[in-house]
């Protein structure tokens, strides 16, 4: 059932309530005191609905969400979660997010007002048009829309390989171009502002130095410790993709970072520790660093923005794409070239801007 919430709630069978989801679709549930509410599918008072209602009253509901029809979209996703090696080798956080993205598509109606949902749509009808429908329902949030396309592509990539589907319909559905450059890249002035608020000897300053002078992600920074320091170098395996494509890095320990470490309180296993002396979790560090940025008057700055700042500074100082790949652990040269291209543009413009002026024009 979908549409606007009814004002005639007394016309629902006894014990039934309406609930509106985030898409504006109205769903009907049967509620019994002390028991879990039960979703009732179909239009109230129709034979299908009343049969489900009778089962709910009898205490033996056949909850449709637990019945998975073979050859449907939900069936394929469940197989993907349980059987796809590529999915199972993702980091736990990435797996969790991808699962949430896919499961969010199950309860969406295949069209406005339709009682049919994507969970039950046959794979033969999961066409490129259907994928576009799911994508475009997130147009207000382009990154979320693109996350849907990416996740669906991976499911059908698995399906084609296992011969559950003949082709990948999401392959031909383009991502939405956002024009966004992602996380804000810190400026040198913003780094100085943070340093003024958090002097050397504070955990905040140690965190800033680790992020800025290693160029690594927060998932690596929270794990770095004395055991990774060997002969004025940091040797470690990046946390991201460690299960699928491990990337070991050996980076020089810059004097600026060494000076901060030596004057900062560090833990036994990790440089950064919580107020209880324990290593930070990624989420915990992210929240704490967010607070430190806010205290410095930098609410728009993030830990990842420092990684981008490092790549920008290195490129502006003449680092090549290959050198950036070695520092930041990128496998693809495409990311590195984005930074070197911008740096090259600025240098080339500086060298050639005078050529735009006619020679007979005097300053």
mmCIF file of C-alpha atoms in Angstrom:
data_model
loop_
_atom_site.group_PDB
_atom_site.id
_atom_site.type_symbol
_atom_site.label_atom_id
_atom_site.label_comp_id
_atom_site.label_asym_id
_atom_site.label_seq_id
_atom_site.Cartn_x
_atom_site.Cartn_y
_atom_site.Cartn_z
ATOM 1 C CA UNK A 1 0.000 0.000 0.000
ATOM 2 C CA UNK A 2 1.315 3.468 -0.789
ATOM 3 C CA UNK A 3 0.134 7.017 -0.973
ATOM 4 C CA UNK A 4 -0.776 9.641 1.594
ATOM 5 C CA UNK A 5 -1.463 8.591 5.122
ATOM 6 C CA UNK A 6 -5.172 8.068 5.627
ATOM 7 C CA UNK A 7 -7.194 10.244 7.990
ATOM 8 C CA UNK A 8 -9.712 7.429 8.428
ATOM 9 C CA UNK A 9 -7.642 5.167 10.618
ATOM 10 C CA UNK A 10 -10.759 3.619 12.194
ATOM 11 C CA UNK A 11 -11.430 1.984 8.870
ATOM 12 C CA UNK A 12 -8.392 -0.255 9.336
ATOM 13 C CA UNK A 13 -9.003 -3.619 10.977
ATOM 14 C CA UNK A 14 -8.563 -3.646 14.739
ATOM 15 C CA UNK A 15 -4.949 -3.686 15.864
ATOM 16 C CA UNK A 16 -3.632 -2.274 12.589
ATOM 17 C CA UNK A 17 -1.592 0.891 12.341
ATOM 18 C CA UNK A 18 -0.125 2.873 9.479
ATOM 19 C CA UNK A 19 3.501 3.945 9.186
ATOM 20 C CA UNK A 20 5.071 6.145 6.501
ATOM 21 C CA UNK A 21 8.574 5.338 5.308
ATOM 22 C CA UNK A 22 11.206 7.827 4.120
ATOM 23 C CA UNK A 23 9.851 7.668 0.559
ATOM 24 C CA UNK A 24 6.334 8.633 1.602
ATOM 25 C CA UNK A 25 4.940 5.113 1.189
ATOM 26 C CA UNK A 26 2.340 4.067 3.747
ATOM 27 C CA UNK A 27 2.708 0.589 5.221
ATOM 28 C CA UNK A 28 0.252 -1.232 7.453
ATOM 29 C CA UNK A 29 1.300 -3.257 10.478
ATOM 30 C CA UNK A 30 -0.539 -5.422 12.993
ATOM 31 C CA UNK A 31 0.525 -4.725 16.551
ATOM 32 C CA UNK A 32 -0.080 -6.884 19.563
ATOM 33 C CA UNK A 33 1.033 -5.865 23.038
ATOM 34 C CA UNK A 34 4.295 -7.532 24.006
ATOM 35 C CA UNK A 35 4.901 -8.907 20.501
ATOM 36 C CA UNK A 36 6.812 -7.735 17.455
ATOM 37 C CA UNK A 37 4.761 -5.809 14.923
ATOM 38 C CA UNK A 38 3.936 -7.663 11.723
ATOM 39 C CA UNK A 39 3.906 -6.113 8.252
ATOM 40 C CA UNK A 40 0.642 -6.764 6.391
ATOM 41 C CA UNK A 41 0.970 -6.550 2.630
ATOM 42 C CA UNK A 42 -1.711 -5.633 0.184
ATOM 43 C CA UNK A 43 -4.602 -3.181 0.317
ATOM 44 C CA UNK A 44 -6.677 -3.239 3.531
ATOM 45 C CA UNK A 45 -9.827 -5.368 3.361
ATOM 46 C CA UNK A 46 -8.755 -7.221 0.205
ATOM 47 C CA UNK A 47 -8.669 -11.052 0.452
ATOM 48 C CA UNK A 48 -4.844 -11.055 0.405
ATOM 49 C CA UNK A 49 -4.675 -8.509 3.203
ATOM 50 C CA UNK A 50 -7.336 -10.152 5.351
ATOM 51 C CA UNK A 51 -5.632 -13.547 5.054
ATOM 52 C CA UNK A 52 -2.405 -12.036 6.381
ATOM 53 C CA UNK A 53 -4.397 -10.229 9.077
ATOM 54 C CA UNK A 54 -6.037 -13.482 10.191
ATOM 55 C CA UNK A 55 -2.645 -15.194 10.413
ATOM 56 C CA UNK A 56 -1.277 -12.301 12.457
ATOM 57 C CA UNK A 57 -4.185 -12.528 14.916
ATOM 58 C CA UNK A 58 -3.706 -16.279 15.175
ATOM 59 C CA UNK A 59 -0.067 -15.688 16.059
ATOM 60 C CA UNK A 60 1.294 -17.564 13.057
ATOM 61 C CA UNK A 61 2.083 -14.816 10.601
ATOM 62 C CA UNK A 62 3.849 -15.703 7.409
ATOM 63 C CA UNK A 63 6.128 -12.705 7.301
ATOM 64 C CA UNK A 64 6.800 -12.038 3.645
ATOM 65 C CA UNK A 65 10.166 -10.478 4.332
ATOM 66 C CA UNK A 66 11.428 -13.912 5.416
ATOM 67 C CA UNK A 67 10.135 -15.677 2.326
ATOM 68 C CA UNK A 68 12.641 -15.319 -0.483
ATOM 69 C CA UNK A 69 11.451 -16.257 -3.943
ATOM 70 C CA UNK A 70 14.156 -17.761 -6.135
ATOM 71 C CA UNK A 71 15.241 -15.668 -9.088
ATOM 72 C CA UNK A 72 14.297 -12.347 -7.507
ATOM 73 C CA UNK A 73 16.415 -9.306 -6.704
ATOM 74 C CA UNK A 74 16.451 -10.029 -2.975
ATOM 75 C CA UNK A 75 17.303 -13.676 -3.603
ATOM 76 C CA UNK A 76 20.320 -12.642 -5.656
ATOM 77 C CA UNK A 77 21.511 -10.171 -3.018
ATOM 78 C CA UNK A 78 21.258 -12.799 -0.286
ATOM 79 C CA UNK A 79 23.356 -15.175 -2.391
ATOM 80 C CA UNK A 80 25.856 -12.362 -2.983
ATOM 81 C CA UNK A 81 26.191 -11.743 0.761
ATOM 82 C CA UNK A 82 26.698 -15.427 1.495
ATOM 83 C CA UNK A 83 28.700 -16.682 -1.489
ATOM 84 C CA UNK A 84 30.636 -13.866 -3.181
ATOM 85 C CA UNK A 85 34.326 -14.116 -2.284
ATOM 86 C CA UNK A 86 34.994 -10.522 -3.362
ATOM 87 C CA UNK A 87 32.298 -9.275 -0.991
ATOM 88 C CA UNK A 88 33.473 -11.415 1.919
ATOM 89 C CA UNK A 89 37.034 -10.136 1.532
ATOM 90 C CA UNK A 90 36.002 -6.502 1.881
ATOM 91 C CA UNK A 91 36.775 -4.708 5.119
ATOM 92 C CA UNK A 92 34.000 -5.244 7.702
ATOM 93 C CA UNK A 93 32.961 -1.595 7.542
ATOM 94 C CA UNK A 94 32.789 -1.646 3.734
ATOM 95 C CA UNK A 95 30.751 -4.857 3.814
ATOM 96 C CA UNK A 96 28.355 -3.352 6.317
ATOM 97 C CA UNK A 97 27.821 -0.190 4.276
ATOM 98 C CA UNK A 98 27.352 -2.088 1.033
ATOM 99 C CA UNK A 99 24.820 -4.411 2.635
ATOM 100 C CA UNK A 100 22.844 -1.442 3.958
ATOM 101 C CA UNK A 101 22.867 0.156 0.499
ATOM 102 C CA UNK A 102 21.507 -2.988 -1.137
ATOM 103 C CA UNK A 103 18.963 -3.862 1.543
ATOM 104 C CA UNK A 104 17.565 -0.332 1.350
ATOM 105 C CA UNK A 105 16.403 -1.116 -2.201
ATOM 106 C CA UNK A 106 14.280 -4.098 -1.108
ATOM 107 C CA UNK A 107 11.347 -2.151 0.347
ATOM 108 C CA UNK A 108 11.099 0.432 -2.391
ATOM 109 C CA UNK A 109 8.054 0.236 -4.681
ATOM 110 C CA UNK A 110 8.864 -0.495 -8.295
ATOM 111 C CA UNK A 111 6.856 2.604 -9.229
ATOM 112 C CA UNK A 112 5.043 5.313 -7.258
ATOM 113 C CA UNK A 113 1.911 3.919 -5.673
ATOM 114 C CA UNK A 114 2.656 0.323 -6.612
ATOM 115 C CA UNK A 115 2.225 -2.360 -3.917
ATOM 116 C CA UNK A 116 5.028 -4.333 -5.599
ATOM 117 C CA UNK A 117 8.509 -3.842 -4.243
ATOM 118 C CA UNK A 118 11.963 -4.359 -5.689
ATOM 119 C CA UNK A 119 12.630 -7.261 -3.335
ATOM 120 C CA UNK A 120 10.292 -9.453 -5.393
ATOM 121 C CA UNK A 121 11.141 -8.209 -8.871
ATOM 122 C CA UNK A 122 12.364 -11.039 -11.152
ATOM 123 C CA UNK A 123 15.958 -10.699 -12.294
ATOM 124 C CA UNK A 124 14.741 -10.583 -15.879
ATOM 125 C CA UNK A 125 13.044 -7.285 -15.040
ATOM 126 C CA UNK A 126 16.055 -5.782 -13.284
ATOM 127 C CA UNK A 127 16.934 -3.872 -16.417
ATOM 128 C CA UNK A 128 19.066 -0.779 -16.819
ATOM 129 C CA UNK A 129 15.862 1.240 -16.545
ATOM 130 C CA UNK A 130 15.061 -0.383 -13.201
ATOM 131 C CA UNK A 131 18.555 0.379 -11.914
ATOM 132 C CA UNK A 132 18.135 3.981 -13.052
ATOM 133 C CA UNK A 133 14.902 4.193 -11.057
ATOM 134 C CA UNK A 134 16.752 3.141 -7.910
ATOM 135 C CA UNK A 135 19.596 5.533 -8.690
ATOM 136 C CA UNK A 136 17.365 8.509 -9.415
ATOM 137 C CA UNK A 137 15.465 8.168 -6.156
ATOM 138 C CA UNK A 138 18.672 9.403 -4.533
ATOM 139 C CA UNK A 139 19.212 12.342 -6.888
ATOM 140 C CA UNK A 140 19.160 14.726 -3.936
ATOM 141 C CA UNK A 141 22.173 12.824 -2.576
ATOM 142 C CA UNK A 142 24.441 12.115 -5.575
ATOM 143 C CA UNK A 143 27.017 10.142 -3.594
ATOM 144 C CA UNK A 144 24.287 7.857 -2.259
ATOM 145 C CA UNK A 145 22.871 7.486 -5.774
ATOM 146 C CA UNK A 146 26.273 6.467 -7.122
ATOM 147 C CA UNK A 147 26.782 4.081 -4.205
ATOM 148 C CA UNK A 148 23.629 2.267 -5.302
ATOM 149 C CA UNK A 149 24.851 1.908 -8.859
ATOM 150 C CA UNK A 150 28.245 0.672 -7.690
ATOM 151 C CA UNK A 151 26.736 -1.889 -5.308
ATOM 152 C CA UNK A 152 24.255 -3.202 -7.896
ATOM 153 C CA UNK A 153 27.064 -3.519 -10.453
ATOM 154 C CA UNK A 154 29.010 -5.719 -8.055
ATOM 155 C CA UNK A 155 26.001 -7.941 -7.349
ATOM 156 C CA UNK A 156 25.365 -8.534 -11.042
ATOM 157 C CA UNK A 157 29.055 -9.035 -11.727
ATOM 158 C CA UNK A 158 28.810 -11.935 -9.276
ATOM 159 C CA UNK A 159 25.516 -13.073 -10.841
ATOM 160 C CA UNK A 160 26.960 -13.219 -14.359
ATOM 161 C CA UNK A 161 29.995 -15.133 -13.138
ATOM 162 C CA UNK A 162 27.769 -17.678 -11.366
ATOM 163 C CA UNK A 163 25.329 -17.799 -14.303
ATOM 164 C CA UNK A 164 22.416 -16.460 -12.254
ATOM 165 C CA UNK A 165 22.034 -13.674 -14.830
ATOM 166 C CA UNK A 166 22.961 -13.316 -18.478
ATOM 167 C CA UNK A 167 24.222 -9.737 -18.268
ATOM 168 C CA UNK A 168 24.956 -6.885 -15.893
ATOM 169 C CA UNK A 169 22.238 -4.215 -16.361
ATOM 170 C CA UNK A 170 23.972 -1.756 -14.010
ATOM 171 C CA UNK A 171 27.078 -1.700 -16.182
ATOM 172 C CA UNK A 172 25.394 0.662 -18.639
ATOM 173 C CA UNK A 173 23.924 2.949 -15.973
ATOM 174 C CA UNK A 174 26.263 5.947 -15.570
ATOM 175 C CA UNK A 175 27.200 7.563 -12.314
ATOM 176 C CA UNK A 176 25.803 11.006 -11.589
ATOM 177 C CA UNK A 177 28.361 13.726 -12.164
ATOM 178 C CA UNK A 178 28.383 15.880 -9.070
ATOM 179 C CA UNK A 179 31.123 18.403 -9.799
ATOM 180 C CA UNK A 180 32.196 17.924 -6.202
ATOM 181 C CA UNK A 181 35.862 17.604 -5.332
ATOM 182 C CA UNK A 182 35.000 15.656 -2.184
ATOM 183 C CA UNK A 183 36.533 16.465 1.167
ATOM 184 C CA UNK A 184 37.863 19.968 1.647
ATOM 185 C CA UNK A 185 41.612 20.212 1.104
ATOM 186 C CA UNK A 186 43.331 21.985 3.978
ATOM 187 C CA UNK A 187 45.264 25.145 3.231
ATOM 188 C CA UNK A 188 48.593 25.962 4.879
ATOM 189 C CA UNK A 189 46.819 28.735 6.788
ATOM 190 C CA UNK A 190 44.296 26.254 8.182
ATOM 191 C CA UNK A 191 47.095 23.945 9.325
ATOM 192 C CA UNK A 192 48.714 26.879 11.129
ATOM 193 C CA UNK A 193 45.374 27.748 12.742
ATOM 194 C CA UNK A 194 45.037 24.186 14.051
ATOM 195 C CA UNK A 195 48.603 24.253 15.355
ATOM 196 C CA UNK A 196 47.983 27.512 17.233
ATOM 197 C CA UNK A 197 45.007 25.971 19.020
ATOM 198 C CA UNK A 198 46.720 22.626 19.676
ATOM 199 C CA UNK A 199 50.420 23.045 20.582
ATOM 200 C CA UNK A 200 53.111 20.360 20.486
ATOM 201 C CA UNK A 201 52.623 17.968 23.382
ATOM 202 C CA UNK A 202 48.872 17.577 22.817
ATOM 203 C CA UNK A 203 47.243 14.523 21.285
ATOM 204 C CA UNK A 204 45.567 16.748 18.734
ATOM 205 C CA UNK A 205 48.902 18.047 17.485
ATOM 206 C CA UNK A 206 50.336 14.518 17.343
ATOM 207 C CA UNK A 207 47.330 13.423 15.277
ATOM 208 C CA UNK A 208 47.779 16.352 12.901
ATOM 209 C CA UNK A 209 51.485 15.554 12.455
ATOM 210 C CA UNK A 210 50.839 11.853 11.792
ATOM 211 C CA UNK A 211 48.210 12.655 9.191
ATOM 212 C CA UNK A 212 50.093 15.516 7.537
ATOM 213 C CA UNK A 213 53.607 14.061 7.503
ATOM 214 C CA UNK A 214 52.763 10.492 6.479
ATOM 215 C CA UNK A 215 49.950 11.228 4.021
ATOM 216 C CA UNK A 216 48.054 8.180 5.256
ATOM 217 C CA UNK A 217 44.412 7.503 6.039
ATOM 218 C CA UNK A 218 43.035 7.592 9.551
ATOM 219 C CA UNK A 219 42.707 3.781 9.429
ATOM 220 C CA UNK A 220 46.525 3.641 9.231
ATOM 221 C CA UNK A 221 47.322 6.542 11.547
ATOM 222 C CA UNK A 222 45.420 4.982 14.474
ATOM 223 C CA UNK A 223 47.490 1.792 14.071
ATOM 224 C CA UNK A 224 50.956 3.298 13.689
ATOM 225 C CA UNK A 225 53.250 2.773 16.661
ATOM 226 C CA UNK A 226 56.827 2.358 17.800
ATOM 227 C CA UNK A 227 56.974 -1.135 16.287
ATOM 228 C CA UNK A 228 56.605 0.393 12.811
ATOM 229 C CA UNK A 229 59.606 2.668 13.297
ATOM 230 C CA UNK A 230 62.812 1.188 11.920
ATOM 231 C CA UNK A 231 65.995 3.137 11.151
ATOM 232 C CA UNK A 232 64.240 6.473 10.718
ATOM 233 C CA UNK A 233 61.562 4.905 8.566
ATOM 234 C CA UNK A 234 57.959 3.824 9.026
ATOM 235 C CA UNK A 235 57.246 0.349 7.675
ATOM 236 C CA UNK A 236 53.637 -0.882 7.619
ATOM 237 C CA UNK A 237 50.909 -2.430 5.499
ATOM 238 C CA UNK A 238 48.038 -0.131 4.651
ATOM 239 C CA UNK A 239 44.827 -1.156 6.362
ATOM 240 C CA UNK A 240 42.599 -0.535 3.348
ATOM 241 C CA UNK A 241 42.399 -3.534 1.001
ATOM 242 C CA UNK A 242 44.777 -5.486 3.251
ATOM 243 C CA UNK A 243 42.790 -8.674 2.629
ATOM 244 C CA UNK A 244 42.507 -8.403 -1.148
ATOM 245 C CA UNK A 245 45.507 -6.391 -2.371
ATOM 246 C CA UNK A 246 47.855 -5.695 0.541
ATOM 247 C CA UNK A 247 50.099 -2.696 0.037
ATOM 248 C CA UNK A 248 53.265 -2.453 2.140
ATOM 249 C CA UNK A 249 54.818 0.990 2.440
ATOM 250 C CA UNK A 250 58.221 2.052 3.733
ATOM 251 C CA UNK A 251 58.280 5.814 4.266
ATOM 252 C CA UNK A 252 61.030 8.093 5.594
ATOM 253 C CA UNK A 253 60.254 9.442 9.071
ATOM 254 C CA UNK A 254 60.323 13.183 8.442
ATOM 255 C CA UNK A 255 62.170 15.312 11.025
ATOM 256 C CA UNK A 256 59.038 17.409 11.593
ATOM 257 C CA UNK A 257 57.063 14.305 12.563
ATOM 258 C CA UNK A 258 59.868 12.872 14.668
ATOM 259 C CA UNK A 259 60.074 16.104 16.663
ATOM 260 C CA UNK A 260 56.359 16.002 17.476
ATOM 261 C CA UNK A 261 56.442 12.305 18.426
ATOM 262 C CA UNK A 262 59.356 12.819 20.812
ATOM 263 C CA UNK A 263 57.518 15.611 22.652
ATOM 264 C CA UNK A 264 54.112 13.880 22.764
ATOM 265 C CA UNK A 265 52.553 11.292 25.107
ATOM 266 C CA UNK A 266 52.446 8.049 23.120
ATOM 267 C CA UNK A 267 51.026 4.607 23.843
ATOM 268 C CA UNK A 268 52.902 1.304 23.915
ATOM 269 C CA UNK A 269 51.309 -0.173 20.789
ATOM 270 C CA UNK A 270 50.179 2.970 19.011
ATOM 271 C CA UNK A 271 51.377 6.547 18.999
ATOM 272 C CA UNK A 272 47.819 7.798 19.444
ATOM 273 C CA UNK A 273 45.831 6.605 22.468
ATOM 274 C CA UNK A 274 42.543 7.577 24.080
ATOM 275 C CA UNK A 275 42.186 9.163 27.506
ATOM 276 C CA UNK A 276 42.096 5.616 28.851
ATOM 277 C CA UNK A 277 45.410 4.689 27.263
ATOM 278 C CA UNK A 278 43.820 2.454 24.614
ATOM 279 C CA UNK A 279 44.298 2.639 20.820
ATOM 280 C CA UNK A 280 41.641 4.625 18.992
ATOM 281 C CA UNK A 281 39.094 2.924 16.805
ATOM 282 C CA UNK A 282 38.695 4.497 13.365
ATOM 283 C CA UNK A 283 35.258 5.871 14.227
ATOM 284 C CA UNK A 284 36.383 7.056 17.650
ATOM 285 C CA UNK A 285 39.373 8.866 16.186
ATOM 286 C CA UNK A 286 37.215 10.432 13.490
ATOM 287 C CA UNK A 287 34.823 11.822 16.106
ATOM 288 C CA UNK A 288 37.659 13.070 18.303
ATOM 289 C CA UNK A 289 39.500 14.715 15.409
ATOM 290 C CA UNK A 290 36.225 16.337 14.403
ATOM 291 C CA UNK A 291 36.045 17.860 17.890
ATOM 292 C CA UNK A 292 39.659 19.081 17.687
ATOM 293 C CA UNK A 293 38.942 20.764 14.340
ATOM 294 C CA UNK A 294 35.847 22.434 15.771
ATOM 295 C CA UNK A 295 37.870 23.709 18.734
ATOM 296 C CA UNK A 296 40.309 25.275 16.253
ATOM 297 C CA UNK A 297 37.471 26.994 14.383
ATOM 298 C CA UNK A 298 37.763 24.636 11.395
ATOM 299 C CA UNK A 299 34.360 22.896 11.182
ATOM 300 C CA UNK A 300 34.822 22.267 7.439
ATOM 301 C CA UNK A 301 38.134 20.419 7.847
ATOM 302 C CA UNK A 302 38.542 16.654 8.211
ATOM 303 C CA UNK A 303 41.251 14.049 8.694
ATOM 304 C CA UNK A 304 40.961 12.946 5.058
ATOM 305 C CA UNK A 305 41.331 16.540 3.934
ATOM 306 C CA UNK A 306 44.888 16.490 5.312
ATOM 307 C CA UNK A 307 45.738 13.537 3.058
ATOM 308 C CA UNK A 308 44.530 15.580 0.096
ATOM 309 C CA UNK A 309 46.524 18.568 1.315
ATOM 310 C CA UNK A 310 49.684 16.463 1.459
ATOM 311 C CA UNK A 311 49.200 15.262 -2.100
ATOM 312 C CA UNK A 312 48.533 18.813 -3.268
ATOM 313 C CA UNK A 313 51.625 20.230 -1.558
ATOM 314 C CA UNK A 314 53.825 17.408 -2.871
ATOM 315 C CA UNK A 315 52.539 17.891 -6.425
ATOM 316 C CA UNK A 316 53.013 21.651 -6.227
ATOM 317 C CA UNK A 317 56.576 21.049 -5.049
ATOM 318 C CA UNK A 318 57.262 18.990 -8.166
ATOM 319 C CA UNK A 319 56.446 15.400 -7.154
ATOM 320 C CA UNK A 320 55.763 13.141 -10.128
ATOM 321 C CA UNK A 321 52.747 10.870 -10.417
ATOM 322 C CA UNK A 322 54.897 7.824 -9.642
ATOM 323 C CA UNK A 323 56.311 9.498 -6.562
ATOM 324 C CA UNK A 324 52.824 10.306 -5.301
ATOM 325 C CA UNK A 325 51.804 6.681 -5.842
ATOM 326 C CA UNK A 326 54.771 5.559 -3.734
ATOM 327 C CA UNK A 327 53.905 7.941 -0.892
ATOM 328 C CA UNK A 328 50.161 7.458 -0.734
ATOM 329 C CA UNK A 329 49.972 3.794 -1.750
ATOM 330 C CA UNK A 330 47.786 4.294 -4.821
ATOM 331 C CA UNK A 331 47.733 1.433 -7.336
ATOM 332 C CA UNK A 332 46.222 3.508 -10.120
ATOM 333 C CA UNK A 333 48.091 6.405 -11.650
ATOM 334 C CA UNK A 334 44.783 8.151 -12.333
ATOM 335 C CA UNK A 335 44.468 9.547 -8.799
ATOM 336 C CA UNK A 336 48.069 10.773 -8.768
ATOM 337 C CA UNK A 337 47.635 12.454 -12.141
ATOM 338 C CA UNK A 338 44.709 14.477 -10.838
ATOM 339 C CA UNK A 339 47.109 16.228 -8.459
ATOM 340 C CA UNK A 340 50.051 16.543 -10.846
ATOM 341 C CA UNK A 341 47.759 17.844 -13.593
ATOM 342 C CA UNK A 342 46.539 20.682 -11.377
ATOM 343 C CA UNK A 343 50.085 21.483 -10.283
ATOM 344 C CA UNK A 344 51.355 21.393 -13.865
ATOM 345 C CA UNK A 345 48.551 23.717 -14.954
ATOM 346 C CA UNK A 346 49.567 26.307 -12.379
ATOM 347 C CA UNK A 347 53.274 26.084 -13.236
ATOM 348 C CA UNK A 348 52.670 26.196 -16.978
ATOM 349 C CA UNK A 349 50.347 29.183 -16.586
ATOM 350 C CA UNK A 350 52.986 31.011 -14.555
ATOM 351 C CA UNK A 351 55.562 30.390 -17.258
ATOM 352 C CA UNK A 352 53.337 31.262 -20.198
ATOM 353 C CA UNK A 353 50.793 33.832 -18.982
ATOM 354 C CA UNK A 354 52.857 36.704 -20.406
ATOM 355 C CA UNK A 355 52.343 35.245 -23.883
ATOM 356 C CA UNK A 356 48.665 36.172 -23.820
ATOM 357 C CA UNK A 357 49.658 39.825 -23.898
ATOM 358 C CA UNK A 358 50.423 41.358 -27.331
ATOM 359 C CA UNK A 359 54.099 42.212 -27.677
ATOM 360 C CA UNK A 360 53.429 45.825 -28.527
ATOM 361 C CA UNK A 361 51.515 46.398 -25.284
ATOM 362 C CA UNK A 362 53.625 48.107 -22.670
ATOM 363 C CA UNK A 363 53.085 47.503 -18.986
#
